[in-house]
Coordinates of C-alpha atoms in Angstrom, one line a residue:
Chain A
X6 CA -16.4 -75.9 47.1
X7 CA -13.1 -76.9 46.8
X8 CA -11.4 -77.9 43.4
X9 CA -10.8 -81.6 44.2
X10 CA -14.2 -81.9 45.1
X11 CA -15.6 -81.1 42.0
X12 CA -13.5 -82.8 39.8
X13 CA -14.4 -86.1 42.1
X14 CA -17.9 -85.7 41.2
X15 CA -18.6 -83.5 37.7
X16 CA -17.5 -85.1 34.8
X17 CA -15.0 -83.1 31.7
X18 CA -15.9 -82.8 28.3
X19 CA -12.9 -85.3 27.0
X20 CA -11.3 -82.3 25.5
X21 CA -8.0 -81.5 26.6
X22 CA -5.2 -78.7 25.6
X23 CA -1.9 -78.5 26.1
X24 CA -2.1 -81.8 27.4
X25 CA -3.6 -81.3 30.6
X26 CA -6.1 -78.0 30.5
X27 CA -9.6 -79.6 30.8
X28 CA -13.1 -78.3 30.7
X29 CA -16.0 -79.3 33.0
X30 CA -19.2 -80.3 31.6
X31 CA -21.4 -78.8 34.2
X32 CA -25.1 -79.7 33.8
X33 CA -27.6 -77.2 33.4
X34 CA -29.9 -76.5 36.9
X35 CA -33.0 -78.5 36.3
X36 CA -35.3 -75.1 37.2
X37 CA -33.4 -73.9 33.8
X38 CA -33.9 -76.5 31.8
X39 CA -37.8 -76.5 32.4
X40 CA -37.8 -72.9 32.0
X41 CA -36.3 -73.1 28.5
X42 CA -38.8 -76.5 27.3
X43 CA -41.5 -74.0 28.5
X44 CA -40.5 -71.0 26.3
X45 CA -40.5 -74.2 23.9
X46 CA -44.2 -75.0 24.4
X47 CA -45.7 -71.4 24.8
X48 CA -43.8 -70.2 21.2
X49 CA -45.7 -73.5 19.5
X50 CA -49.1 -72.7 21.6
X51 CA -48.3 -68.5 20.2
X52 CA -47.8 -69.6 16.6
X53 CA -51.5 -71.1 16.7
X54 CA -53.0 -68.4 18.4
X55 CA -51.1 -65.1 16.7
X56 CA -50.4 -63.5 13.2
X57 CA -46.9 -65.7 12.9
X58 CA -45.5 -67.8 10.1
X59 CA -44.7 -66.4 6.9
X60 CA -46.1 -68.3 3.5
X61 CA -45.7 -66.8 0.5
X62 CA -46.7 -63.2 -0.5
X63 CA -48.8 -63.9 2.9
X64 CA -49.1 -65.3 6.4
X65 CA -50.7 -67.3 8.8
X66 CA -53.1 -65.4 10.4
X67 CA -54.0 -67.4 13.6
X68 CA -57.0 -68.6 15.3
X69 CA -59.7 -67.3 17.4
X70 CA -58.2 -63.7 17.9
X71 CA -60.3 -61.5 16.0
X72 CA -60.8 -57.9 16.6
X73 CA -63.9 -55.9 15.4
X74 CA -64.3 -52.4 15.2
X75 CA -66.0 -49.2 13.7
X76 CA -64.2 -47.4 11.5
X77 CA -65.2 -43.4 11.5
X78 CA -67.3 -43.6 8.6
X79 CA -68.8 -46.4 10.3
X80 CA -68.0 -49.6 8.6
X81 CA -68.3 -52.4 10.8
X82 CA -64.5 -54.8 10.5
X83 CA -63.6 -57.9 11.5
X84 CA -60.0 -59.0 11.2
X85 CA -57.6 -61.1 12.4
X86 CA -54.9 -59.8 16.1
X87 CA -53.2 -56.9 15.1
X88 CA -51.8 -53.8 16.6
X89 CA -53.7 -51.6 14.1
X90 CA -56.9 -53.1 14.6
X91 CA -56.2 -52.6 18.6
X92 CA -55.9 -48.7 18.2
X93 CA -59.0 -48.5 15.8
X94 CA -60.7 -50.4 18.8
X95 CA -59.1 -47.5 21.2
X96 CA -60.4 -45.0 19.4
X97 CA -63.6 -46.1 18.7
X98 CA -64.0 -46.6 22.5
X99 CA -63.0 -43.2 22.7
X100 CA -65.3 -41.7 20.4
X101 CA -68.4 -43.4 21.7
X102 CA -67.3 -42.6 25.3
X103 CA -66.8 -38.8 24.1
X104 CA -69.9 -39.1 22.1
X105 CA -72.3 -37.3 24.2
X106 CA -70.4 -34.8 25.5
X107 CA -68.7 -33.8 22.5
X108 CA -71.9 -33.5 20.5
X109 CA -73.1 -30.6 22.9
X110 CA -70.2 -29.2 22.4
X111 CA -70.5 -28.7 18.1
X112 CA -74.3 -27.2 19.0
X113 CA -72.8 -25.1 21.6
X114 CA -72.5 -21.5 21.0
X115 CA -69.4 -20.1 22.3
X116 CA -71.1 -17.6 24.7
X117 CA -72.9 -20.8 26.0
X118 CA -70.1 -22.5 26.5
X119 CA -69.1 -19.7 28.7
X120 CA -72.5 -19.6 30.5
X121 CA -72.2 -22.6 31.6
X122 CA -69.8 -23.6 34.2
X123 CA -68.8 -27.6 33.6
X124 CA -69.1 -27.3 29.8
X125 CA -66.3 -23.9 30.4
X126 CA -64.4 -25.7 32.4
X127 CA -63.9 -29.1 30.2
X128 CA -63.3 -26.9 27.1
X129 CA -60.5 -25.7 29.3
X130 CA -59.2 -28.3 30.8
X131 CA -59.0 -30.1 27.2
X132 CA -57.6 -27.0 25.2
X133 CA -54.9 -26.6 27.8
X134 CA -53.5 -29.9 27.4
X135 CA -53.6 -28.6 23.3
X136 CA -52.2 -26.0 23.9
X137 CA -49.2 -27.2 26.3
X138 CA -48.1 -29.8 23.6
X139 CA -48.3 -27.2 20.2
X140 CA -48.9 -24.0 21.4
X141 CA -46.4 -23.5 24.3
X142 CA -43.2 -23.7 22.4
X143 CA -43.8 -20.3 21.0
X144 CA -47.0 -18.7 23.0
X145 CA -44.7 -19.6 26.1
X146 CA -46.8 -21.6 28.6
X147 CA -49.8 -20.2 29.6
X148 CA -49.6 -17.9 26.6
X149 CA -47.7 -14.9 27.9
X150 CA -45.7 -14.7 24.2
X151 CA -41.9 -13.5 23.9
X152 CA -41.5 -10.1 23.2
X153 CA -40.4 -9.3 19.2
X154 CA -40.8 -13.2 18.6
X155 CA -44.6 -14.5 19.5
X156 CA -47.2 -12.4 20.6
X157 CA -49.0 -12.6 23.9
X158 CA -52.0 -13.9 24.0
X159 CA -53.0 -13.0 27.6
X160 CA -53.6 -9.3 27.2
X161 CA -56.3 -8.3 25.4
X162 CA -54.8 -6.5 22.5
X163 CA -55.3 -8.7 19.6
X164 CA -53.7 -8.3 15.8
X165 CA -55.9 -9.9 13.9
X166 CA -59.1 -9.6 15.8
X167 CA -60.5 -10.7 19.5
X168 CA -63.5 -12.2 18.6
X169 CA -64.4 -15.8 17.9
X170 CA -64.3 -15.9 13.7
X171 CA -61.2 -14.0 13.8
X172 CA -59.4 -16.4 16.4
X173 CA -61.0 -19.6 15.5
X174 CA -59.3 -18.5 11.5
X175 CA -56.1 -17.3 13.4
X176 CA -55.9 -20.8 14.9
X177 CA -57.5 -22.8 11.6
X178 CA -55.2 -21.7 8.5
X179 CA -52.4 -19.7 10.6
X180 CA -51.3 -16.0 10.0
X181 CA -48.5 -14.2 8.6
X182 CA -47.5 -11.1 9.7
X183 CA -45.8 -9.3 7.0
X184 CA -44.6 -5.4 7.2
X185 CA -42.2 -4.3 4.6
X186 CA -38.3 -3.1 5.4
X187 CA -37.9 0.9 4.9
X188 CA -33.8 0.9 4.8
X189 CA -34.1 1.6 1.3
X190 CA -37.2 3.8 0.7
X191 CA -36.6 5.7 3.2
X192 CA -33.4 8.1 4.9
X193 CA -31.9 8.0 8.4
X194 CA -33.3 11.6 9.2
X195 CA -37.3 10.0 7.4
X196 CA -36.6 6.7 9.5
X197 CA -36.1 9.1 12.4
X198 CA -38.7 11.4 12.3
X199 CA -41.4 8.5 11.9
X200 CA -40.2 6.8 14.8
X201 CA -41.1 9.7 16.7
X202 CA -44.1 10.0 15.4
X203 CA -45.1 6.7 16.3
X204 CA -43.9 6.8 19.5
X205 CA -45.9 10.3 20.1
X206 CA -49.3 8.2 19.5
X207 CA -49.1 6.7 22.9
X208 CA -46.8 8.6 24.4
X209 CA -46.7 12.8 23.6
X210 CA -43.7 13.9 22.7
X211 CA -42.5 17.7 22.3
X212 CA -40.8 18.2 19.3
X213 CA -43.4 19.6 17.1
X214 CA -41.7 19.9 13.8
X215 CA -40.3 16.8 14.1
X216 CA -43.5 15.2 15.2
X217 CA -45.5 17.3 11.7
X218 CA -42.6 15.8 9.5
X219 CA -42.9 12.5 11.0
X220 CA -46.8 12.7 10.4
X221 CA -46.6 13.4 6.7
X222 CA -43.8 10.3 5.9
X223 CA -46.0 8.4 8.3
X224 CA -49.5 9.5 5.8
X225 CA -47.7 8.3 2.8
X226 CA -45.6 5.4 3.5
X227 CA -47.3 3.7 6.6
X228 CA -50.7 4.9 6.4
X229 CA -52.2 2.4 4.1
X230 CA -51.6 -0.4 6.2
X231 CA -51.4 0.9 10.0
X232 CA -54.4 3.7 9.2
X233 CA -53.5 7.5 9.4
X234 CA -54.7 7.6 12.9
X235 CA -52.3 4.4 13.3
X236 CA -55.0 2.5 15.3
X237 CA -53.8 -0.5 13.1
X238 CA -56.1 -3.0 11.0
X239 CA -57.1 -6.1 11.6
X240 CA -57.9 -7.8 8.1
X241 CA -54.1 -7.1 7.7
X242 CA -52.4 -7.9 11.3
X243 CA -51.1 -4.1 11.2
X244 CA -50.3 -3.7 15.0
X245 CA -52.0 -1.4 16.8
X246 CA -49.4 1.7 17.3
X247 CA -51.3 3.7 19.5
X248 CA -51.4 1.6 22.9
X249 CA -48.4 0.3 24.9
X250 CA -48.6 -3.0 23.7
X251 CA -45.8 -3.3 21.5
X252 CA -45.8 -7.2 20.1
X253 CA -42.5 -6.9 18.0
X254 CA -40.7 -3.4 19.2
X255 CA -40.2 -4.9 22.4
X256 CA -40.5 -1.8 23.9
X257 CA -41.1 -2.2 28.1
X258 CA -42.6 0.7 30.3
X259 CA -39.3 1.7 32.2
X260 CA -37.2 1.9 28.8
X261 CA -36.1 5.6 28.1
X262 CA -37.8 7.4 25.1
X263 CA -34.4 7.4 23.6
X264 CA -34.4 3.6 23.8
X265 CA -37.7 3.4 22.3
X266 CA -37.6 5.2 19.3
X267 CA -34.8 2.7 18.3
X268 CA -36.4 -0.1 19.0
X269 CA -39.4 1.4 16.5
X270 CA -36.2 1.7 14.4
X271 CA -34.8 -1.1 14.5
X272 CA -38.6 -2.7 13.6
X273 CA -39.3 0.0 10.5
X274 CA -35.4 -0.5 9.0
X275 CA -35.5 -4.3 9.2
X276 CA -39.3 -5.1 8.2
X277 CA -41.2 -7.8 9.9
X278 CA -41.7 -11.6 8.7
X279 CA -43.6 -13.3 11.5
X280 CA -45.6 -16.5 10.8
X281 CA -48.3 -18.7 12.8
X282 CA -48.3 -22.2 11.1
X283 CA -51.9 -23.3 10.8
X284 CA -53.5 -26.3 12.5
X285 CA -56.9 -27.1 10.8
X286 CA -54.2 -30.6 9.6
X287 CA -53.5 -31.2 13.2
X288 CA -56.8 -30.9 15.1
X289 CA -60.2 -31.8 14.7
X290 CA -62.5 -29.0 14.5
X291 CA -63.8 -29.4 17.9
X292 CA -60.7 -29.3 19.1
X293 CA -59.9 -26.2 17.0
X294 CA -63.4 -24.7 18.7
X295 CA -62.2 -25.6 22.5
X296 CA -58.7 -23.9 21.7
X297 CA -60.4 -21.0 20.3
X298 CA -62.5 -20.7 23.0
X299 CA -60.0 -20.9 25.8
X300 CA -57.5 -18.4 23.7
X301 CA -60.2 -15.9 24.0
X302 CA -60.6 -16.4 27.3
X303 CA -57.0 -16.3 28.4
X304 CA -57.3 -12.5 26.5
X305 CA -60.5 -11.4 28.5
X306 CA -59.5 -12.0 31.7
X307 CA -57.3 -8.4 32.2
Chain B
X11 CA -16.6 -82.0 10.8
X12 CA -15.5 -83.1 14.6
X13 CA -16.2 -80.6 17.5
X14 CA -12.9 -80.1 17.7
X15 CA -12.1 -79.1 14.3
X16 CA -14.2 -76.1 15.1
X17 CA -13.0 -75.7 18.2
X18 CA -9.2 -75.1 17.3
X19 CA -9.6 -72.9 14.2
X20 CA -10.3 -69.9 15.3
X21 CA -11.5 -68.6 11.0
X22 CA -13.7 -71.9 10.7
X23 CA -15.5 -71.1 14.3
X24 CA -16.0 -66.7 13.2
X25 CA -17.4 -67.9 10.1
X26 CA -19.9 -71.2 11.6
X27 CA -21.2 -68.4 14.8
X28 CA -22.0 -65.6 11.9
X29 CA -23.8 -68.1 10.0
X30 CA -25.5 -69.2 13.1
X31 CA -26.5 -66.0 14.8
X32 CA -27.7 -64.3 11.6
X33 CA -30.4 -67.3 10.8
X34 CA -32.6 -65.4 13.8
X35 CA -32.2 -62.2 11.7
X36 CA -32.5 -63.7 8.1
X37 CA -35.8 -65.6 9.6
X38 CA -37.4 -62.5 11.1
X39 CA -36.7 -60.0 8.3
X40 CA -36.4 -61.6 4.7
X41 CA -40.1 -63.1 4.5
X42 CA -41.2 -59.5 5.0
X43 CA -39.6 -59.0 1.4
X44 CA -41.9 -61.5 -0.1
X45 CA -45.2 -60.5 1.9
X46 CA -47.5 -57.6 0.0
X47 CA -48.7 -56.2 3.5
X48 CA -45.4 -54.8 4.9
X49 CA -45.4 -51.7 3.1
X50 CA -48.9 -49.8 2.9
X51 CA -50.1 -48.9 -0.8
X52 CA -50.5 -44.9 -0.7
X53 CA -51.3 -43.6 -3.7
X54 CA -53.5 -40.3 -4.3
X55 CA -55.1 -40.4 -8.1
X56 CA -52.5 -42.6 -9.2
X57 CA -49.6 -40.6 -7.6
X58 CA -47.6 -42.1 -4.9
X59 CA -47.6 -39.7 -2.0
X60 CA -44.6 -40.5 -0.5
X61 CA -41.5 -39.4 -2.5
X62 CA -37.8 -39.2 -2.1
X63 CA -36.2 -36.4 -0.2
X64 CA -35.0 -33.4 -2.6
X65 CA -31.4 -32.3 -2.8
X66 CA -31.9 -30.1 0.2
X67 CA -33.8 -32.1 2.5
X68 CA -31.1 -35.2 1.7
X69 CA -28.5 -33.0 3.0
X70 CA -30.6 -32.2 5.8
X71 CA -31.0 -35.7 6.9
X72 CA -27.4 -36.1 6.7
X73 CA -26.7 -33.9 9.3
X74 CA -29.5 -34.8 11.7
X75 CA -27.5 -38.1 11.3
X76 CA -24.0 -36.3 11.7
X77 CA -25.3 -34.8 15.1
X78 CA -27.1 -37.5 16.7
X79 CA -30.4 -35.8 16.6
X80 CA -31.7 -39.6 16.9
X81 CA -29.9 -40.1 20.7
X82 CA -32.8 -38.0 21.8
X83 CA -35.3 -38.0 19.2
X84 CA -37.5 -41.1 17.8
X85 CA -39.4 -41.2 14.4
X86 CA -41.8 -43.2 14.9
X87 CA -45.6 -42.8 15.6
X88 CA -46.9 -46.3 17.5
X89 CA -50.4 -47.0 16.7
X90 CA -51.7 -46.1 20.4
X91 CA -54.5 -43.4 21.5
X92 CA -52.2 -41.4 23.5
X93 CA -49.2 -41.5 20.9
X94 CA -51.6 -40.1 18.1
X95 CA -53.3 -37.3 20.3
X96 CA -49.6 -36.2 21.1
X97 CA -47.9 -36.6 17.6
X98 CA -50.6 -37.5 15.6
X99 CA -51.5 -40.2 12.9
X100 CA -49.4 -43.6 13.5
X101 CA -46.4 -43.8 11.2
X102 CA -46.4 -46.0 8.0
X103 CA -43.8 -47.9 6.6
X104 CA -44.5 -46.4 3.6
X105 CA -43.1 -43.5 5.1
X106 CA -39.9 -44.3 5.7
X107 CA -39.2 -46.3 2.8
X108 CA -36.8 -44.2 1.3
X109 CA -35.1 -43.8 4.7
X110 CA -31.2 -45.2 4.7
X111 CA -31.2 -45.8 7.9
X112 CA -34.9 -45.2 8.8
X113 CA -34.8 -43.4 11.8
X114 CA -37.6 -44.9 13.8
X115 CA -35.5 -45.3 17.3
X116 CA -37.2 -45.8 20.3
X117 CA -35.2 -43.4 22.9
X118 CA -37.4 -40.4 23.8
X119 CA -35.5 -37.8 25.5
X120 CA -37.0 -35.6 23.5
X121 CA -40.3 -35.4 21.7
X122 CA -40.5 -37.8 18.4
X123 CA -40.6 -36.1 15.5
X124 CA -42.0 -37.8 12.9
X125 CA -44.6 -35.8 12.6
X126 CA -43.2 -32.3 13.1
X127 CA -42.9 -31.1 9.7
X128 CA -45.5 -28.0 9.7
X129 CA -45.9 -27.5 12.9
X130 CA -43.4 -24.3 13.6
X131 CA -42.3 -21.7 11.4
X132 CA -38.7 -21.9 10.3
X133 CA -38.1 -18.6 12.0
X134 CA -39.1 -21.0 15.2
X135 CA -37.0 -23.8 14.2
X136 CA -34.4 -21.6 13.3
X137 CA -34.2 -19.7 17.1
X138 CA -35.1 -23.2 18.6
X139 CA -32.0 -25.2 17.2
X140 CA -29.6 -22.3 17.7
X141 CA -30.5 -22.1 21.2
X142 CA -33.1 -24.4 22.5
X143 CA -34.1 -22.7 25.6
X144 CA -34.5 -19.0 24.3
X145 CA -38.1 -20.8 23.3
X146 CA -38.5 -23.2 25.6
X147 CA -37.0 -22.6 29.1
X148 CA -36.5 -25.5 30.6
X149 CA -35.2 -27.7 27.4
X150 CA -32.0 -29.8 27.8
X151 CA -31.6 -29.9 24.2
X152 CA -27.7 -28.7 23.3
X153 CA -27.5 -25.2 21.2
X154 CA -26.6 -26.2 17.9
X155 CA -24.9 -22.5 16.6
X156 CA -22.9 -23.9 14.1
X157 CA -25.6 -24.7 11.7
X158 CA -25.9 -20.8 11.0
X159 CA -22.3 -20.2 10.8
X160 CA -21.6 -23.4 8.3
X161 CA -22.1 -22.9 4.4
X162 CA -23.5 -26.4 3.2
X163 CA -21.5 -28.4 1.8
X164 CA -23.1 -29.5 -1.5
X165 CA -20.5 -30.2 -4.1
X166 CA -21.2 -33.7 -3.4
X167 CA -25.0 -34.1 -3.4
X168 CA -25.0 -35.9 -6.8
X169 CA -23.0 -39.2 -5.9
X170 CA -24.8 -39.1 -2.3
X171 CA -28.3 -39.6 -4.2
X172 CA -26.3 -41.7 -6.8
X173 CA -25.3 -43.7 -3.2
X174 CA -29.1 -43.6 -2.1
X175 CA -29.9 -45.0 -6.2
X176 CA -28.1 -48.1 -5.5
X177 CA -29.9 -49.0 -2.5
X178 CA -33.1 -48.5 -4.2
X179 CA -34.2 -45.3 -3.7
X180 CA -35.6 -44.2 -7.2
X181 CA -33.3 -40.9 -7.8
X182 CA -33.2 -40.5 -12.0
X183 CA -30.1 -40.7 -14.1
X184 CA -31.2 -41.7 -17.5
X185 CA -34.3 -40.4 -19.6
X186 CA -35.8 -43.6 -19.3
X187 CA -35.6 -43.7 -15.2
X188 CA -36.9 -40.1 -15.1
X189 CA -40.2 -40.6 -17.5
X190 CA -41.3 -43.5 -15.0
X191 CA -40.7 -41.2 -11.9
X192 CA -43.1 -38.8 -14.1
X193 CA -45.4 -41.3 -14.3
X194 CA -45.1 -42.4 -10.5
X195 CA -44.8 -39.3 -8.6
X196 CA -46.1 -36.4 -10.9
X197 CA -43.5 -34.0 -13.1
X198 CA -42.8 -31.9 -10.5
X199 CA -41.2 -34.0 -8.2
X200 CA -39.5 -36.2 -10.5
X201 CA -37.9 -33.0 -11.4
X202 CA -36.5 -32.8 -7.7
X203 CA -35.3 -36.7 -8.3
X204 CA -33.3 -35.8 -11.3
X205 CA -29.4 -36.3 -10.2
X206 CA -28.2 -34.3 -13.2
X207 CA -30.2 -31.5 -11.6
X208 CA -29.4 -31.8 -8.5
X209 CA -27.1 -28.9 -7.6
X210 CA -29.3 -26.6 -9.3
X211 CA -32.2 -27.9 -7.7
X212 CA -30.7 -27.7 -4.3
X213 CA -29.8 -24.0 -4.9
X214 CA -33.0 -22.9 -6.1
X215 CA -35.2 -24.6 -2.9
X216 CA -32.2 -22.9 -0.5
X217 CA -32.9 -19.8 -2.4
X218 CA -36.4 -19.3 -3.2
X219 CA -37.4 -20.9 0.3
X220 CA -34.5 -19.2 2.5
X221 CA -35.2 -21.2 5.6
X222 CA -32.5 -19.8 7.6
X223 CA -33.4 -16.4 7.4
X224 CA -30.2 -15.0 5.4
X225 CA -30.3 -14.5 1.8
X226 CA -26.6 -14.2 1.6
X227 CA -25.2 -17.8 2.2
X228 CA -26.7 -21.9 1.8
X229 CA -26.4 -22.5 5.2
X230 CA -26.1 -25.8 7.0
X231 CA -29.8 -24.3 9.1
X232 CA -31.2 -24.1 5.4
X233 CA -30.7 -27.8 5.0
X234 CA -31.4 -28.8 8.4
X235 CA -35.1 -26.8 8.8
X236 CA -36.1 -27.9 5.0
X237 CA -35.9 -32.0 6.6
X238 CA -37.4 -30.8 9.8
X239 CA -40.4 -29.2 7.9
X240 CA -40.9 -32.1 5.6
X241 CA -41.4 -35.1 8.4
X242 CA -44.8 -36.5 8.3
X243 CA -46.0 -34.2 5.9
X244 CA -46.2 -36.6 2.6
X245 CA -48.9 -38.5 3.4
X246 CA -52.4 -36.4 3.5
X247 CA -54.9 -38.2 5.5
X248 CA -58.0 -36.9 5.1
X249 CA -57.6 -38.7 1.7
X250 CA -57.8 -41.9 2.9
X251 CA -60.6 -44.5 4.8
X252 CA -60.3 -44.0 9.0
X253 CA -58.7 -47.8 9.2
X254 CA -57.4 -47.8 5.4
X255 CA -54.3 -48.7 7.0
X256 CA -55.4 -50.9 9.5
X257 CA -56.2 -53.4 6.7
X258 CA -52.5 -54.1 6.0
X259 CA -51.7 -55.6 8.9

């Protein structure tokens, strides 16, 4: 379109600048105009229908939108459109959906949870989703654990106890694995000989003397907690220091004794304060009972 | 006043288009003032369960402010099925009250974390924040070192809460302000609210709690993991009605 065309046919606002510099006073396109006295009509039509004007310490709360629900203690409410009252509507629908299933669930015994093939494999396809979205972060996904940081939970050495209680408590009110530091009880040559000692439990080592010496700091100083035959205890999360499994040395198969004795070292000099937050806050206890059971079964299957 | 008038003065025309444009604002947010509904009674016994942030924490929040934590990361629970089996409960208003800016966001690169106070150990935050993906491998979260290296800065914290006071936040100065934070929050944290005590307070939760590990030095990660750990965390559910909160809305 050509400028002398327009300005034959749109009219100017009157304004002028500079003497000459005019504006055009294009008319809106009629398709906009309705669009905008539409938006008009539905916000009038909304304020009738929704929660919407303000009045006072209060507002209107519109008509013929009312949401009932059951709460959880199963009080029956009626109320006016509101987001709030949509989700305690979700949920309920939920729950009641759930209702069945999860009630076999709480009279289930773990083992017959196991027996049975569907029931095992929703618990497991529930607890994963758990245990992707809180657990993974440290547990790693699929719970293989980060050697020194977050123990494994796939093999089936366990620090505070494999069975059901014991995991199910792990899981409830969290753990804290505690062991003091020795850098100032004990002396390079003590720190040492214990390590070797240690190591010697799962893996026999030659030097008797130092092994005997290492045996009698071990009886006073470690015993109480770990047990003189160092098999560990579980009522205090004392690891285990006669297997392979090392959950905070670190210590790998093809590492050189050398290599491992420091590591024990490293773990008897600096101490150990390792802590599993607990989640009885976070989940229900159904929820707590389908992680448990499908922690235990991630540790039984080796 | 002619068209033109306005038209031709530039100061006349700023001032008429701020006046203008903020009536949508004013509308929308001021009757919310007035209504009782907007922000959710939660009181335990008599004791409000949501309280100010300590010393610490505030410093804390200051930095998760300083680096952007909110680009990736929301605060802010929506009341949806799905949102509360990932984060848990729906946030309140009531819980950000004291929040200046409240840091509800809506951008999600990461998870929201209104809710994550409890739900690590430090030592996790700790590793996490220094290098996101020596704890979860595939993170795009940035490393953030420095927090470990940095002593906090805290010579300040008195006129920050004495900033926070004049915006309503209920930090005490006089004997007067403090006894009604007794009354309102308990003794123990009106302790924490006390700006003459702030310094010393901030100290001894650094200390005693030692969230970054190192006894040595108030770090910047003592700070920071003291905020993390306390998102979400005021309010304790299980003390109140499923759909108690529904019925302010």
């Amino acid at each position: 379109m050509s400028k002398e065309k327009k300005s034959q046919t749109v009219q100017t606002t009157g304004h002028a600048w500079d003497g000459d510099i005019q504006e055009f006073n294009n008319p809106l396109p009629t398709w906009w105009i309705w669009g905008f006295y539409i938006t008009v009509v539905f916000a009038i039509v909304y304020w009738f229908l929704y929660p919407a004007w303000p009045v006072g310490d209060s507002y209107t709360k519109g008509m013929g939108n009312t949401v009932e629900y059951t709460t959880k203690e199963g009080e029956v409410v009626v109320t006016h459109w509101t987001t709030r009252a949509l989700y305690q509507k979700e949920m309920q629908a939920a729950r009641e959906q759930q209702a069945v299933q999860l009630a076999k669930y709480s009279k289930l015994s773990f083992d017959e949870i196991k027996k049975d093939d569907a029931m095992r494999a929703y618990a497991i396809s529930v607890a994963k989703v758990l245990f992707a979205d809180n657990c993974a972060a440290c547990h790693q996904p699929g719970g293989a654990g980060l050697i020194s940081m977050y123990p494994s939970l796939v093999d089936d050495d366990w620090i505070w106890g494999s069975d059901y209680k014991q995991i199910e408590t792990s899981i409830r009110s969290g753990r804290k694995g505690v062991m003091p530091s020795f850098s100032k009880t004990l002396n390079e040559k003590q720190i040492d000989d214990v390590a070797y000692y240690v190591l010697n439990y799962s893996s026999k080592q030659n030097d008797f003397a130092r092994v005997k010496n290492g045996k009698e700091i071990f009886n006073t100083n470690c015993a109480a907690c770990h047990t003189q035959k160092g098999i560990g205890n579980i009522q205090l999360g004392a690891a285990n220091l006669t297997d392979k499994i090392w959950t905070v040395a670190g210590i790998t198969a093809k590492m050189k004794d050398k290599d491992k004795i420091n590591s024990i070292k490293q773990v008897i000099k600096n101490g150990i304060a390792r802590e599993m937050p607990g989640w009885e806050n976070r989940f229900s206890d159904l929820e707590i009972k389908m992680l448990t059971f499908y922690v235990n079964e991630l540790g039984s299957k080796q | 006043m002619k068209h033109e008038t306005i038209e031709t003065h530039a100061g006349i025309l700023i001032v008429l288009t701020l006046i203008v444009i903020s009536i949508g604002g004013l509308v929308e947010i001021l009757p919310l003032y007035f209504i009782d509904d907007t922000v959710e009674e939660v009181k335990v016994d008599g004791i409000e369960s949501v309280r100010p942030y300590t010393p610490l924490e505030l410093r804390g929040r200051d930095l998760y402010q300083r680096e952007g934590c909110y680009t990736c990361h929301s605060q802010m629970i929506r009341p949806f099925r799905d949102e509360k089996l990932r984060y848990g409960h729906y946030s309140l208003a009531a819980e950000s009250k004291y929040d200046h800016p409240f840091q509800w966001g809506s951008k999600r690169t990461g998870p929201d974390l209104a809710r994550v106070g409890g739900k690590y150990s430090n030592e996790w935050h700790v590793q996490h924040l220094v290098n996101p993906r020596s704890t979860v491998k595939e993170s795009i979260m940035p490393n953030y070192g420095w927090f470990l290296e940095n002593p906090l800065q805290f010579n300040d914290i008195a006129d920050r809460m004495r900033a926070l006071k004049l915006v309503g936040v209920p930090y005490s100065e006089t004997q007067a302000e403090y006894e009604l934070n007794i009354k309102n929050f308990g003794k123990e944290v009106a302790n924490q609210l006390d700006i003459t005590q702030a310094e010393a307070n901030l100290i001894e939760q650094a200390v005693s709690k030692n969230y970054d590990g190192y006894i040595a030095e108030i770090t910047e990660m003592d700070a920071m993991v003291a905020y993390l750990q306390v998102l979400g965390t005021m309010v304790d559910f299980k003390q109140f009605d499923d759909g108690y909160f529904a019925t302010f809305r």
